[in-house]
Coordinates of C-alpha atoms in Angstrom, one line a residue:
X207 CA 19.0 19.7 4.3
X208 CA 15.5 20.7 3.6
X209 CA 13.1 17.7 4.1
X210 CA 9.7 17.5 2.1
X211 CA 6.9 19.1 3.0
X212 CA 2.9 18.6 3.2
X213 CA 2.1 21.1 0.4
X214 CA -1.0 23.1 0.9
X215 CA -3.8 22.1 -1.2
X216 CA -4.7 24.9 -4.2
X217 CA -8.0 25.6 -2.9
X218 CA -10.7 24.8 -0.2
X219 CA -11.9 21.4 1.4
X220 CA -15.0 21.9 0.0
X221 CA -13.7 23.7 -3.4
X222 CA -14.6 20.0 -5.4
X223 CA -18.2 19.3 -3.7
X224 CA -20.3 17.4 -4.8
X225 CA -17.8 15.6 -6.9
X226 CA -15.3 15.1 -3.9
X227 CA -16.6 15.6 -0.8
X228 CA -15.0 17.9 2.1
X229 CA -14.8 15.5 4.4
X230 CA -12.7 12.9 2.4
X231 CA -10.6 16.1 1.5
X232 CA -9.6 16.7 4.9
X233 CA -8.8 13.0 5.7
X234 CA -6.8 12.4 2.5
X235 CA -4.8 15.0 2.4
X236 CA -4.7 16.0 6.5
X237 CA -3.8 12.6 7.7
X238 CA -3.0 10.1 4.2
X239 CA -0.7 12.3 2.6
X240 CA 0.6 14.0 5.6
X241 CA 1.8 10.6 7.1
X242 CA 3.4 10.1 3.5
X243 CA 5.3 13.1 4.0
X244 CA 6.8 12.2 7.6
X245 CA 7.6 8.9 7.3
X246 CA 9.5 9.6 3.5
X247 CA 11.6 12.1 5.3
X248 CA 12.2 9.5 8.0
X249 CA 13.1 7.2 5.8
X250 CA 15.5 9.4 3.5
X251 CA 17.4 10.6 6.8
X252 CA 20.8 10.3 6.6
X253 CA 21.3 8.5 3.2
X254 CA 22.6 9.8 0.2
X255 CA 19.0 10.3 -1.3
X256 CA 18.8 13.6 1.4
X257 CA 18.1 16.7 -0.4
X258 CA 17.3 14.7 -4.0
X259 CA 14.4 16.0 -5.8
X260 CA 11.5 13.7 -5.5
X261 CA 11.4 12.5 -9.4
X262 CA 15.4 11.5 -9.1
X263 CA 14.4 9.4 -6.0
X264 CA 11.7 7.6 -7.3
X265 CA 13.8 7.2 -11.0
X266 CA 16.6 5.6 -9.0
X267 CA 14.5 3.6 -6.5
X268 CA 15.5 0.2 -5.0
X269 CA 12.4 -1.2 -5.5
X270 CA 13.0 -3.3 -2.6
X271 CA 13.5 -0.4 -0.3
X272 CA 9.8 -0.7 0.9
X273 CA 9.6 2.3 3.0
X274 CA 11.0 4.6 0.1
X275 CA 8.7 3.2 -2.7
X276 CA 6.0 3.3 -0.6
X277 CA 6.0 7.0 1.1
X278 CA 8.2 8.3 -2.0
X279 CA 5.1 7.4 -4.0
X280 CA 2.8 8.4 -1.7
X281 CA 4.4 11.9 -1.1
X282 CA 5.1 12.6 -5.1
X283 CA 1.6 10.7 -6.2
X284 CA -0.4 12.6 -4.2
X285 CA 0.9 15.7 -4.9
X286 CA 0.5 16.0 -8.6
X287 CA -3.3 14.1 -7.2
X288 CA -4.0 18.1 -5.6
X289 CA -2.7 19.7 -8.4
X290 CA -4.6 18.1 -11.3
X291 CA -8.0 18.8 -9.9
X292 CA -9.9 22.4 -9.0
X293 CA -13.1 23.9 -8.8
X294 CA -15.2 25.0 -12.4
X295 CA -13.1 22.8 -13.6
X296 CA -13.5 19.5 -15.7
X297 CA -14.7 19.7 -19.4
X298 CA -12.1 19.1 -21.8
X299 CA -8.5 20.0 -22.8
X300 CA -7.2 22.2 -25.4
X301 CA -4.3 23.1 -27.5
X302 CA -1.1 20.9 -27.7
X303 CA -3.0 18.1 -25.1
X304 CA -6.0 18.0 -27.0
X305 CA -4.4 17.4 -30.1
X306 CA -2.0 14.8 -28.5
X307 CA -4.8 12.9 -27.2
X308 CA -6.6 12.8 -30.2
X309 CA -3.6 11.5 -32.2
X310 CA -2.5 8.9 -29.7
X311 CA -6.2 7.7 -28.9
X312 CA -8.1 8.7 -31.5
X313 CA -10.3 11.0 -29.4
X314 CA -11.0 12.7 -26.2
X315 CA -14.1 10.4 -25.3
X316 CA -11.5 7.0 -26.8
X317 CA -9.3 8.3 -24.2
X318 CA -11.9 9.0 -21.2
X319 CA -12.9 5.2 -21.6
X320 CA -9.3 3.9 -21.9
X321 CA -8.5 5.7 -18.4
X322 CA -11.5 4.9 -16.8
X323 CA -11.6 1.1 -17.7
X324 CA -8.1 1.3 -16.2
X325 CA -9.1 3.4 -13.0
X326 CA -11.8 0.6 -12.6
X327 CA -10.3 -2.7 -13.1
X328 CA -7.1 -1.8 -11.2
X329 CA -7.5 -4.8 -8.5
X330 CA -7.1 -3.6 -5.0
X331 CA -5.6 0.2 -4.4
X332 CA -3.5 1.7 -6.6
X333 CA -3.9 4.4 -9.6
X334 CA -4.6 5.4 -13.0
X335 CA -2.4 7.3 -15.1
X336 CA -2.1 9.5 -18.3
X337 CA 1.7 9.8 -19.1
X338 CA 3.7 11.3 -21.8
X339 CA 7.1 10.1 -23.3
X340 CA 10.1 12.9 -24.7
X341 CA 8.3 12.8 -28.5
X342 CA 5.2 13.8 -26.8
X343 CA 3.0 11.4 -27.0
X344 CA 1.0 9.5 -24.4
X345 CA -0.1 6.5 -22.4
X346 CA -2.9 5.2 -20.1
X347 CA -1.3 2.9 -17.4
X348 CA -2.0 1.8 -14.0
X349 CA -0.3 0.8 -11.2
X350 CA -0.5 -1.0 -7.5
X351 CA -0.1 0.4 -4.4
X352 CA 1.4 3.8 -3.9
X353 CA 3.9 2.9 -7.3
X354 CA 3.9 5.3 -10.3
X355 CA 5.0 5.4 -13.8
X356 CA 9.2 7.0 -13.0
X357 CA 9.9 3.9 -11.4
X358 CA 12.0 1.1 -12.2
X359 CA 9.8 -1.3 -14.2
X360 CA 7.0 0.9 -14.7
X361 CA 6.6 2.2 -18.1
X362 CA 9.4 5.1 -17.4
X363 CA 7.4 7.8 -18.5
X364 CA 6.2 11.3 -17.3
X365 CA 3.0 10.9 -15.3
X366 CA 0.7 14.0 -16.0
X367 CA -3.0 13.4 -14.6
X368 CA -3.5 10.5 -12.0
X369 CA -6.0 9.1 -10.4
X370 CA -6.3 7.6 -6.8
X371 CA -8.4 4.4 -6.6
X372 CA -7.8 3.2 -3.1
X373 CA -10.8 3.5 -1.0
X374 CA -9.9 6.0 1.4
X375 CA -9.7 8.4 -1.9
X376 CA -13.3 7.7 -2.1
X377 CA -15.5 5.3 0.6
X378 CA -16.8 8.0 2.5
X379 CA -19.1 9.0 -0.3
X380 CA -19.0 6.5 -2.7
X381 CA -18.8 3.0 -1.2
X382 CA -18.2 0.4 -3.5
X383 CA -19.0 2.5 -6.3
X384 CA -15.4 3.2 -7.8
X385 CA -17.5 3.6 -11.5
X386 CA -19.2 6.8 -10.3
X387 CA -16.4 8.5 -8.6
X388 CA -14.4 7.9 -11.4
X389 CA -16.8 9.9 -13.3
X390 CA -17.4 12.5 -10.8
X391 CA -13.2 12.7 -11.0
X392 CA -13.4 13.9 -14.7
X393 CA -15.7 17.0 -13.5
X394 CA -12.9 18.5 -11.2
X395 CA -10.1 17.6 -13.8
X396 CA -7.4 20.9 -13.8
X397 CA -6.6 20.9 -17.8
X398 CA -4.9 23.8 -17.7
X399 CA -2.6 22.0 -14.8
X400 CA -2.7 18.9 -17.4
X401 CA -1.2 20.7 -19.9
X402 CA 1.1 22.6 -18.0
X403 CA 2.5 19.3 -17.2
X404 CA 2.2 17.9 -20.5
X405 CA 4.5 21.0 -22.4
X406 CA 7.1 20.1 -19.4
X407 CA 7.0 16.6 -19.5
X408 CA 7.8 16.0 -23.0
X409 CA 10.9 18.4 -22.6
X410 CA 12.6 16.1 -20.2

């Protein structure tokens, strides 16, 4: 059976400078989510969870199963982490997103503040979220660790844009300054990616 692999990132170590810097690029996704990716596949060897797609292993988690939750979320988490951000990126969203996040937070800046007050006062490591339910419409949540939103006692929803708060996602050039990388994380936000997610996610 085909075991996960480390995807390649959509663009260059550098590609999110100064926002992200190269360095922390190379480290986070070189070494953090590559040891994700080997020890999930060592842990999914030989159980019946083998050739499962990621989503149907974290839906059906034993929560207790430590070194699934933990390198399941960290493989899948990461991930969609690569995918939501690019170069000449950041602004705001349009279309079907825009409209859903004006309608389920009044606007884009109501939202901004809701996911950034979560980024921040998540205590310890963990992530933010922006997630989106079968009707379409959406939720800011957070959660500890490596956990996230598709498993069992999270809010069960679709996560479409997360951010990574622990501090190897951002020490190297921001300290102890979460506040301002969170920032910085809204100027390499993917949209289009967003809302590529968004139109599938509300189909499931």
């Amino acid at each position: 059976t085909m075991s996960f692999q480390l995807p390649n990132l959509p663009y260059n170590f550098e590609a999110l400078e100064p926002h992200i810097d190269s360095k922390t690029m190379q480290i986070h996704h070189g070494k953090h989510h590559a040891g994700y990716t080997n020890k999930l596949n060592a842990a999914l060897e030989g159980t019946d969870m083998e050739g499962k797609a990621i989503e149907d292993i974290l839906k059906n988690l034993d929560v207790n199963d430590s070194a699934v939750r933990n390198n399941g979320g960290g493989y899948f988490n990461h991930c969609l982490f690569w995918e939501i951000m690019g170069p000449n990126c950041g602004g705001n969203p349009k279309g079907t997103l825009a409209n859903s996040i004006d309608k389920s937070f009044g606007s884009f800046d109501e939202f901004k503040s809701k996911f950034s007050t979560a980024a921040a006062t998540r205590f310890g490591s963990g992530w933010a979220w922006l997630c989106v339910d079968s009707e379409g419409g959406l939720e800011v949540c957070s959660t500890a660790n490596q956990d996230n939103p598709l498993m069992p006692g999270e809010c069960g929803k679709t996560p479409i844009l997360g951010l990574d708060v622990w501090e190897h996602a951002y020490y190297l050039n921001y300290q102890n300054r979460r506040p301002d990388y969170i920032e910085a994380f809204f100027r390499v936000v993917n949209w289009d990616a967003v809302s590529e997610k968004y139109n599938k996610g509300k189909e499931l």
